[in-house]
XYZ file of C-alpha atoms in Angstrom:
87
model
C 128.611 114.557 93.350
C 125.500 112.591 92.473
C 123.337 111.250 95.299
C 122.929 107.497 95.653
C 119.568 105.848 95.108
C 119.291 105.337 98.891
C 119.876 109.061 99.492
C 117.347 109.952 96.797
C 114.824 107.525 98.325
C 115.303 109.157 101.739
C 114.870 112.620 100.178
C 111.748 111.405 98.391
C 110.320 110.108 101.666
C 110.978 113.410 103.418
C 109.506 115.349 100.482
C 106.392 113.169 100.453
C 105.892 113.633 104.181
C 106.499 117.370 103.825
C 104.034 117.720 100.982
C 101.408 115.844 102.973
C 102.113 117.588 106.275
C 98.759 119.385 106.295
C 96.883 116.139 105.718
C 98.937 114.350 108.349
C 98.228 116.989 110.986
C 94.492 116.566 110.364
C 94.416 112.781 110.655
C 95.055 110.285 113.464
C 98.661 109.091 113.773
C 97.664 105.475 113.166
C 96.495 106.323 109.624
C 99.696 108.108 108.528
C 101.483 105.038 107.184
C 98.456 104.106 105.060
C 98.068 107.660 103.793
C 101.736 107.889 102.806
C 101.655 104.475 101.122
C 98.547 105.504 99.182
C 100.120 108.803 98.130
C 103.273 106.980 97.008
C 101.211 104.501 94.984
C 99.200 107.167 93.169
C 102.259 109.299 92.508
C 104.045 106.272 91.045
C 100.980 105.384 88.982
C 100.839 108.925 87.614
C 104.512 108.847 86.688
C 104.097 105.554 84.824
C 101.059 106.928 82.986
C 102.977 110.082 82.126
C 105.861 108.087 80.676
C 103.835 105.466 78.815
C 101.078 107.670 77.442
C 101.857 111.372 77.867
C 98.867 112.511 75.804
C 96.379 110.670 77.996
C 98.235 111.774 81.132
C 97.864 115.383 79.985
C 94.169 114.850 79.273
C 93.615 113.198 82.658
C 95.398 116.058 84.412
C 93.108 118.507 82.647
C 90.104 116.593 83.956
C 91.482 116.429 87.500
C 92.601 120.060 87.658
C 90.011 121.781 85.491
C 90.682 125.234 86.923
C 93.815 126.985 85.671
C 94.748 128.325 89.125
C 94.696 124.805 90.564
C 96.865 123.514 87.721
C 99.417 126.241 88.442
C 99.509 125.279 92.099
C 99.971 121.630 91.154
C 102.849 122.525 88.816
C 104.560 124.529 91.591
C 104.113 121.647 94.028
C 105.571 119.216 91.480
C 108.588 121.445 90.896
C 109.107 121.690 94.654
C 109.003 117.912 95.035
C 111.568 117.444 92.248
C 113.850 120.048 93.831
C 113.685 118.320 97.212
C 114.508 114.895 95.798
C 117.160 115.668 93.173
C 118.843 118.914 94.158
């Protein structure tokens, strides 16, 4: 049975909070909403870039994560996020 958009949104929210848990534990509670909103914005921006111009998205990712080990960690984190939201 496929999850509804509301269920997927709730899963996404939990996954976002989970992925940022380290950052959230290191910051004051009153900044958490702003941090999560900012993370959501940049994730959404990256997804749009990836869909509209995959070649430039790939190039930008190479600039951001210049070290191969960091890129591997980012890919594992991305796979984990997808699994939490859609499976």
